[in-house]
PDB file of C-alpha atoms in Angstrom:
ATOM      1  CA  UNK A   1      54.677   3.525  47.714  1.00 55.00           C
ATOM      2  CA  UNK A   2      52.131   3.702  50.990  1.00 50.00           C
ATOM      3  CA  UNK A   3      55.562   5.255  52.899  1.00 52.00           C
ATOM      4  CA  UNK A   4      56.042   7.734  50.174  1.00 53.00           C
ATOM      5  CA  UNK A   5      52.384   8.430  49.925  1.00 51.00           C
ATOM      6  CA  UNK A   6      52.301   9.029  53.993  1.00 52.00           C
ATOM      7  CA  UNK A   7      55.460  11.174  53.983  1.00 53.00           C
ATOM      8  CA  UNK A   8      53.062  13.425  51.267  1.00 52.00           C
ATOM      9  CA  UNK A   9      50.307  13.932  53.657  1.00 49.00           C
ATOM     10  CA  UNK A  10      52.331  14.547  56.355  1.00 54.00           C
ATOM     11  CA  UNK A  11      53.931  17.231  54.519  1.00 56.00           C
ATOM     12  CA  UNK A  12      50.498  18.823  53.738  1.00 54.00           C
ATOM     13  CA  UNK A  13      49.827  18.562  57.458  1.00 61.00           C
ATOM     14  CA  UNK A  14      52.516  20.553  58.110  1.00 64.00           C
ATOM     15  CA  UNK A  15      52.223  23.197  55.220  1.00 63.00           C
ATOM     16  CA  UNK A  16      48.638  23.899  55.836  1.00 61.00           C
ATOM     17  CA  UNK A  17      48.829  25.873  59.292  1.00 65.00           C
ATOM     18  CA  UNK A  18      51.822  28.071  57.635  1.00 67.00           C
ATOM     19  CA  UNK A  19      49.761  28.704  54.842  1.00 64.00           C
ATOM     20  CA  UNK A  20      47.038  29.524  56.738  1.00 64.00           C
ATOM     21  CA  UNK A  21      49.047  31.996  58.844  1.00 69.00           C
ATOM     22  CA  UNK A  22      50.114  33.810  55.931  1.00 70.00           C
ATOM     23  CA  UNK A  23      46.852  34.350  54.589  1.00 64.00           C
ATOM     24  CA  UNK A  24      45.399  35.396  58.111  1.00 66.00           C
ATOM     25  CA  UNK A  25      48.147  37.874  58.769  1.00 70.00           C
ATOM     26  CA  UNK A  26      47.748  39.328  54.933  1.00 65.00           C
ATOM     27  CA  UNK A  27      44.529  39.416  55.409  1.00 62.00           C
ATOM     28  CA  UNK A  28      44.699  41.746  58.363  1.00 64.00           C
ATOM     29  CA  UNK A  29      47.202  44.465  56.608  1.00 64.00           C
ATOM     30  CA  UNK A  30      44.405  44.330  53.635  1.00 61.00           C
ATOM     31  CA  UNK A  31      46.481  42.561  51.324  1.00 61.00           C
ATOM     32  CA  UNK A  32      46.137  39.037  49.399  1.00 58.00           C
ATOM     33  CA  UNK A  33      48.771  36.520  48.839  1.00 56.00           C
ATOM     34  CA  UNK A  34      49.344  34.450  45.464  1.00 57.00           C
ATOM     35  CA  UNK A  35      50.532  31.166  46.946  1.00 57.00           C
ATOM     36  CA  UNK A  36      49.026  27.755  45.319  1.00 58.00           C
ATOM     37  CA  UNK A  37      47.420  27.002  48.837  1.00 57.00           C
ATOM     38  CA  UNK A  38      44.914  23.637  48.909  1.00 66.00           C
ATOM     39  CA  UNK A  39      41.281  25.258  49.541  1.00 80.00           C
ATOM     40  CA  UNK A  40      37.883  25.128  48.167  1.00 87.00           C
ATOM     41  CA  UNK A  41      36.144  27.935  46.282  1.00 90.00           C
ATOM     42  CA  UNK A  42      32.826  27.864  45.700  1.00 90.00           C
ATOM     43  CA  UNK A  43      31.472  29.828  42.968  1.00 88.00           C
ATOM     44  CA  UNK A  44      27.919  30.217  41.308  1.00 86.00           C
ATOM     45  CA  UNK A  45      25.065  31.721  40.702  1.00 83.00           C
ATOM     46  CA  UNK A  46      22.755  33.587  43.321  1.00 82.00           C
ATOM     47  CA  UNK A  47      21.092  31.457  45.330  1.00 77.00           C
ATOM     48  CA  UNK A  48      22.302  28.023  44.149  1.00 79.00           C
ATOM     49  CA  UNK A  49      23.179  26.271  47.386  1.00 83.00           C
ATOM     50  CA  UNK A  50      27.035  27.455  47.549  1.00 85.00           C
ATOM     51  CA  UNK A  51      26.393  27.836  51.137  1.00 85.00           C
ATOM     52  CA  UNK A  52      24.694  24.622  51.939  1.00 87.00           C
ATOM     53  CA  UNK A  53      27.653  22.792  49.972  1.00 88.00           C
ATOM     54  CA  UNK A  54      30.254  24.588  52.755  1.00 89.00           C
ATOM     55  CA  UNK A  55      27.662  23.931  55.822  1.00 92.00           C
ATOM     56  CA  UNK A  56      27.615  20.177  54.612  1.00 91.00           C
ATOM     57  CA  UNK A  57      31.705  20.013  54.878  1.00 90.00           C
ATOM     58  CA  UNK A  58      31.342  21.253  58.422  1.00 93.00           C
ATOM     59  CA  UNK A  59      28.630  19.472  59.356  1.00 93.00           C
ATOM     60  CA  UNK A  60      26.936  22.882  61.307  1.00 94.00           C
ATOM     61  CA  UNK A  61      24.739  25.352  59.938  1.00 94.00           C
ATOM     62  CA  UNK A  62      26.252  28.829  60.472  1.00 96.00           C
ATOM     63  CA  UNK A  63      26.273  31.126  57.299  1.00 94.00           C
ATOM     64  CA  UNK A  64      23.460  33.380  56.869  1.00 92.00           C
ATOM     65  CA  UNK A  65      20.162  32.385  54.745  1.00 86.00           C
ATOM     66  CA  UNK A  66      17.825  34.596  52.421  1.00 81.00           C
ATOM     67  CA  UNK A  67      16.604  35.633  49.299  1.00 78.00           C
ATOM     68  CA  UNK A  68      18.476  37.061  46.469  1.00 74.00           C
ATOM     69  CA  UNK A  69      22.206  37.945  47.294  1.00 81.00           C
ATOM     70  CA  UNK A  70      23.141  36.902  50.878  1.00 87.00           C
ATOM     71  CA  UNK A  71      26.893  36.377  50.660  1.00 90.00           C
ATOM     72  CA  UNK A  72      27.727  40.111  49.759  1.00 91.00           C
ATOM     73  CA  UNK A  73      31.883  39.716  50.978  1.00 94.00           C
ATOM     74  CA  UNK A  74      33.966  36.869  50.706  1.00 94.00           C
ATOM     75  CA  UNK A  75      34.196  34.299  53.432  1.00 95.00           C
ATOM     76  CA  UNK A  76      37.420  32.742  54.210  1.00 94.00           C
ATOM     77  CA  UNK A  77      36.944  29.761  56.181  1.00 94.00           C
ATOM     78  CA  UNK A  78      39.579  27.770  57.710  1.00 93.00           C
ATOM     79  CA  UNK A  79      39.187  24.730  59.698  1.00 93.00           C
ATOM     80  CA  UNK A  80      40.863  22.572  62.518  1.00 91.00           C
ATOM     81  CA  UNK A  81      40.259  19.926  63.896  1.00 90.00           C
ATOM     82  CA  UNK A  82      40.900  19.251  67.267  1.00 90.00           C
ATOM     83  CA  UNK A  83      41.517  15.692  67.453  1.00 86.00           C
ATOM     84  CA  UNK A  84      44.700  16.305  66.492  1.00 69.00           C
ATOM     85  CA  UNK A  85      46.665  18.787  69.213  1.00 62.00           C
ATOM     86  CA  UNK A  86      49.271  19.879  66.858  1.00 58.00           C
ATOM     87  CA  UNK A  87      46.666  21.229  64.462  1.00 54.00           C
ATOM     88  CA  UNK A  88      44.856  23.149  67.182  1.00 54.00           C
ATOM     89  CA  UNK A  89      47.977  24.361  68.814  1.00 55.00           C
ATOM     90  CA  UNK A  90      48.815  25.827  65.666  1.00 53.00           C
ATOM     91  CA  UNK A  91      45.575  27.163  64.923  1.00 54.00           C
ATOM     92  CA  UNK A  92      45.658  28.763  68.388  1.00 57.00           C
ATOM     93  CA  UNK A  93      49.565  30.658  67.893  1.00 57.00           C
ATOM     94  CA  UNK A  94      48.199  31.886  64.347  1.00 53.00           C
ATOM     95  CA  UNK A  95      45.208  33.068  65.582  1.00 52.00           C
ATOM     96  CA  UNK A  96      47.248  35.299  68.491  1.00 56.00           C
ATOM     97  CA  UNK A  97      49.463  36.207  65.925  1.00 54.00           C
ATOM     98  CA  UNK A  98      46.367  37.340  63.614  1.00 51.00           C
ATOM     99  CA  UNK A  99      44.706  39.196  66.282  1.00 52.00           C
ATOM    100  CA  UNK A 100      48.203  41.471  67.193  1.00 53.00           C
ATOM    101  CA  UNK A 101      48.470  41.795  63.175  1.00 50.00           C
ATOM    102  CA  UNK A 102      44.614  42.616  62.959  1.00 50.00           C
ATOM    103  CA  UNK A 103      45.043  45.282  66.196  1.00 51.00           C
ATOM    104  CA  UNK A 104      47.869  47.241  64.555  1.00 52.00           C
ATOM    105  CA  UNK A 105      46.194  47.083  61.069  1.00 50.00           C
ATOM    106  CA  UNK A 106      43.052  49.050  62.868  1.00 52.00           C
ATOM    107  CA  UNK A 107      45.157  51.057  64.354  1.00 48.00           C
ATOM    108  CA  UNK A 108      46.813  52.416  61.172  1.00 49.00           C
ATOM    109  CA  UNK A 109      43.876  52.538  59.374  1.00 49.00           C
ATOM    110  CA  UNK A 110      41.716  54.450  62.035  1.00 45.00           C
ATOM    111  CA  UNK A 111      39.271  51.898  62.267  1.00 45.00           C
ATOM    112  CA  UNK A 112      36.927  53.348  64.734  1.00 46.00           C
ATOM    113  CA  UNK A 113      37.143  57.007  62.958  1.00 44.00           C
ATOM    114  CA  UNK A 114      33.583  57.350  62.429  1.00 49.00           C
ATOM    115  CA  UNK A 115      30.224  57.479  64.628  1.00 48.00           C
ATOM    116  CA  UNK A 116      28.751  54.311  62.931  1.00 48.00           C
ATOM    117  CA  UNK A 117      31.904  52.306  63.433  1.00 52.00           C
ATOM    118  CA  UNK A 118      32.421  53.675  67.284  1.00 51.00           C
ATOM    119  CA  UNK A 119      29.123  52.269  67.658  1.00 48.00           C
ATOM    120  CA  UNK A 120      29.948  48.857  66.214  1.00 50.00           C
ATOM    121  CA  UNK A 121      33.220  48.895  68.140  1.00 53.00           C
ATOM    122  CA  UNK A 122      31.635  49.753  71.520  1.00 55.00           C
ATOM    123  CA  UNK A 123      28.814  47.277  70.854  1.00 53.00           C
ATOM    124  CA  UNK A 124      31.395  44.825  70.221  1.00 56.00           C
ATOM    125  CA  UNK A 125      33.252  45.398  73.275  1.00 53.00           C
ATOM    126  CA  UNK A 126      30.373  44.821  75.189  1.00 54.00           C
ATOM    127  CA  UNK A 127      29.608  41.307  73.787  1.00 57.00           C
ATOM    128  CA  UNK A 128      33.089  40.519  73.939  1.00 57.00           C
ATOM    129  CA  UNK A 129      33.315  41.589  77.485  1.00 54.00           C
ATOM    130  CA  UNK A 130      29.704  39.471  78.188  1.00 53.00           C
ATOM    131  CA  UNK A 131      31.220  36.392  76.056  1.00 56.00           C
ATOM    132  CA  UNK A 132      34.785  36.367  78.336  1.00 53.00           C
ATOM    133  CA  UNK A 133      32.957  36.446  81.581  1.00 49.00           C
ATOM    134  CA  UNK A 134      30.388  33.157  80.639  1.00 54.00           C
ATOM    135  CA  UNK A 135      33.682  31.518  79.184  1.00 56.00           C
ATOM    136  CA  UNK A 136      36.021  32.231  81.800  1.00 50.00           C
ATOM    137  CA  UNK A 137      35.936  28.999  83.196  1.00 52.00           C
ATOM    138  CA  UNK A 138      34.384  26.854  80.517  1.00 62.00           C
ATOM    139  CA  UNK A 139      36.399  23.627  80.279  1.00 62.00           C
ATOM    140  CA  UNK A 140      36.613  22.604  77.059  1.00 63.00           C
ATOM    141  CA  UNK A 141      35.785  18.672  76.235  1.00 70.00           C
ATOM    142  CA  UNK A 142      36.832  16.553  73.561  1.00 74.00           C
ATOM    143  CA  UNK A 143      33.749  17.225  71.458  1.00 83.00           C
ATOM    144  CA  UNK A 144      33.021  21.069  71.552  1.00 92.00           C
ATOM    145  CA  UNK A 145      32.938  23.076  68.644  1.00 95.00           C
ATOM    146  CA  UNK A 146      33.733  26.787  68.145  1.00 96.00           C
ATOM    147  CA  UNK A 147      34.355  29.671  65.656  1.00 97.00           C
ATOM    148  CA  UNK A 148      36.897  32.201  65.842  1.00 97.00           C
ATOM    149  CA  UNK A 149      36.688  35.512  63.793  1.00 97.00           C
ATOM    150  CA  UNK A 150      39.746  37.812  62.685  1.00 93.00           C
ATOM    151  CA  UNK A 151      38.326  40.970  63.418  1.00 94.00           C
ATOM    152  CA  UNK A 152      36.835  39.807  66.938  1.00 93.00           C
ATOM    153  CA  UNK A 153      40.370  39.292  68.414  1.00 90.00           C
ATOM    154  CA  UNK A 154      40.271  36.811  71.038  1.00 90.00           C
ATOM    155  CA  UNK A 155      36.543  35.930  71.313  1.00 95.00           C
ATOM    156  CA  UNK A 156      35.108  32.376  71.024  1.00 96.00           C
ATOM    157  CA  UNK A 157      31.751  31.537  69.558  1.00 97.00           C
ATOM    158  CA  UNK A 158      30.310  28.548  70.883  1.00 96.00           C
ATOM    159  CA  UNK A 159      26.892  29.196  69.598  1.00 96.00           C
ATOM    160  CA  UNK A 160      27.045  28.939  65.743  1.00 97.00           C
ATOM    161  CA  UNK A 161      23.870  30.695  65.596  1.00 96.00           C
ATOM    162  CA  UNK A 162      25.805  33.818  67.101  1.00 97.00           C
ATOM    163  CA  UNK A 163      28.270  32.942  64.649  1.00 97.00           C
ATOM    164  CA  UNK A 164      25.545  33.405  61.377  1.00 96.00           C
ATOM    165  CA  UNK A 165      24.692  36.885  62.945  1.00 96.00           C
ATOM    166  CA  UNK A 166      27.977  38.112  63.204  1.00 97.00           C
ATOM    167  CA  UNK A 167      28.689  37.089  59.571  1.00 96.00           C
ATOM    168  CA  UNK A 168      25.492  39.009  58.910  1.00 95.00           C
ATOM    169  CA  UNK A 169      26.932  42.408  61.127  1.00 96.00           C
ATOM    170  CA  UNK A 170      30.173  42.478  60.108  1.00 96.00           C
ATOM    171  CA  UNK A 171      28.839  41.899  56.429  1.00 94.00           C
ATOM    172  CA  UNK A 172      26.451  45.462  56.759  1.00 93.00           C
ATOM    173  CA  UNK A 173      29.357  47.034  58.530  1.00 93.00           C
ATOM    174  CA  UNK A 174      30.945  47.455  55.185  1.00 93.00           C
ATOM    175  CA  UNK A 175      28.178  46.896  52.373  1.00 90.00           C
ATOM    176  CA  UNK A 176      25.629  48.350  54.454  1.00 88.00           C
ATOM    177  CA  UNK A 177      21.846  46.417  54.542  1.00 83.00           C
ATOM    178  CA  UNK A 178      20.749  47.478  51.358  1.00 84.00           C
ATOM    179  CA  UNK A 179      22.289  44.488  49.406  1.00 83.00           C
ATOM    180  CA  UNK A 180      25.741  46.277  48.514  1.00 85.00           C
ATOM    181  CA  UNK A 181      28.895  44.143  47.730  1.00 89.00           C
ATOM    182  CA  UNK A 182      32.570  44.246  49.277  1.00 91.00           C
ATOM    183  CA  UNK A 183      35.583  42.872  48.217  1.00 92.00           C
ATOM    184  CA  UNK A 184      37.127  42.886  51.753  1.00 93.00           C
ATOM    185  CA  UNK A 185      37.145  38.858  53.056  1.00 94.00           C
ATOM    186  CA  UNK A 186      35.678  37.905  56.662  1.00 96.00           C
ATOM    187  CA  UNK A 187      37.826  35.470  58.002  1.00 95.00           C
ATOM    188  CA  UNK A 188      36.448  32.747  60.370  1.00 96.00           C
ATOM    189  CA  UNK A 189      38.079  29.753  61.854  1.00 95.00           C
ATOM    190  CA  UNK A 190      36.077  26.514  63.101  1.00 96.00           C
ATOM    191  CA  UNK A 191      37.104  24.083  65.648  1.00 95.00           C
ATOM    192  CA  UNK A 192      36.033  20.771  65.614  1.00 94.00           C
ATOM    193  CA  UNK A 193      37.189  17.250  66.115  1.00 93.00           C
ATOM    194  CA  UNK A 194      34.677  16.689  62.775  1.00 92.00           C
ATOM    195  CA  UNK A 195      36.688  18.615  60.230  1.00 91.00           C
ATOM    196  CA  UNK A 196      39.400  18.114  58.310  1.00 86.00           C
ATOM    197  CA  UNK A 197      42.096  20.571  57.819  1.00 85.00           C
ATOM    198  CA  UNK A 198      41.019  22.721  55.228  1.00 87.00           C
ATOM    199  CA  UNK A 199      40.478  26.226  53.561  1.00 90.00           C
ATOM    200  CA  UNK A 200      37.470  27.053  52.291  1.00 92.00           C
ATOM    201  CA  UNK A 201      36.218  30.110  50.018  1.00 93.00           C
ATOM    202  CA  UNK A 202      32.787  31.139  50.206  1.00 93.00           C
ATOM    203  CA  UNK A 203      31.871  34.144  47.361  1.00 92.00           C
ATOM    204  CA  UNK A 204      28.959  35.940  46.144  1.00 90.00           C
ATOM    205  CA  UNK A 205      26.695  34.690  43.844  1.00 87.00           C
ATOM    206  CA  UNK A 206      26.827  36.274  40.202  1.00 85.00           C
ATOM    207  CA  UNK A 207      24.485  38.588  39.391  1.00 83.00           C
ATOM    208  CA  UNK A 208      23.796  40.577  35.782  1.00 82.00           C
ATOM    209  CA  UNK A 209      21.175  43.171  37.170  1.00 84.00           C
ATOM    210  CA  UNK A 210      22.051  45.876  39.561  1.00 83.00           C
ATOM    211  CA  UNK A 211      19.612  45.961  42.561  1.00 83.00           C
ATOM    212  CA  UNK A 212      19.768  48.217  45.766  1.00 80.00           C
ATOM    213  CA  UNK A 213      22.972  49.697  46.537  1.00 79.00           C
ATOM    214  CA  UNK A 214      24.901  47.378  43.939  1.00 85.00           C
ATOM    215  CA  UNK A 215      27.034  49.574  41.224  1.00 83.00           C
ATOM    216  CA  UNK A 216      25.726  49.279  38.185  1.00 86.00           C
ATOM    217  CA  UNK A 217      28.941  47.181  36.762  1.00 88.00           C
ATOM    218  CA  UNK A 218      28.083  44.017  39.439  1.00 87.00           C
ATOM    219  CA  UNK A 219      28.316  41.074  37.097  1.00 88.00           C
ATOM    220  CA  UNK A 220      31.841  42.306  36.533  1.00 89.00           C
ATOM    221  CA  UNK A 221      32.785  43.410  39.806  1.00 90.00           C
ATOM    222  CA  UNK A 222      31.984  39.810  41.009  1.00 90.00           C
ATOM    223  CA  UNK A 223      33.503  37.854  38.594  1.00 90.00           C
ATOM    224  CA  UNK A 224      36.837  40.027  39.778  1.00 90.00           C
ATOM    225  CA  UNK A 225      36.439  39.170  42.729  1.00 90.00           C
ATOM    226  CA  UNK A 226      35.553  35.465  42.281  1.00 89.00           C
ATOM    227  CA  UNK A 227      39.175  35.374  40.275  1.00 88.00           C
ATOM    228  CA  UNK A 228      41.260  36.751  42.986  1.00 88.00           C
ATOM    229  CA  UNK A 229      40.617  33.596  44.688  1.00 86.00           C
ATOM    230  CA  UNK A 230      40.261  30.668  41.403  1.00 81.00           C
TER     231      UNK A 230
END
């Protein structure tokens, strides 16, 4: 009946923020959850339009473009509809909890031990300070859209071009710049009044021949990576 359908939808709306919070916290600790979460996983060959599908759903261009293997780490994309105050507030609370988990994880893992990571951390600190100054007195409008990364606690990205640049930068941090891959996901939240409450995963395209810094068993590793999400 219509009432039963409404009750099921309300229950799902309450479940999605809780499931997303579990994803964030476990992801910050380098673990995965086996919960059967409602999410869309995009799988396919290289340059087959996977990222374009996700951008069409979000309604914004924010994913890296190029030839060959461009997506080299899983991107877990969580969408929050800001026209629903409850959902937006839940997303903000989850971000605060995940920020704390991520910071603790960084400390436990000695995240910034080597010189490259120190440089990366210094650059991020400079960018975050600049961002905080610019957005300190920013008044959010009803149509405002922004993104937040789990690895950039407390920082809001209002420019979707900067979201693309940050995906590239954090990808290169773990994989290098010569087409290497890594199964560690990038977690990105997008807040917008024009999106549905969804979790989507953009995965690297399946490849059969290794290039650059990729391992010889690239196809097996990519398939194993995909099977973690489907």
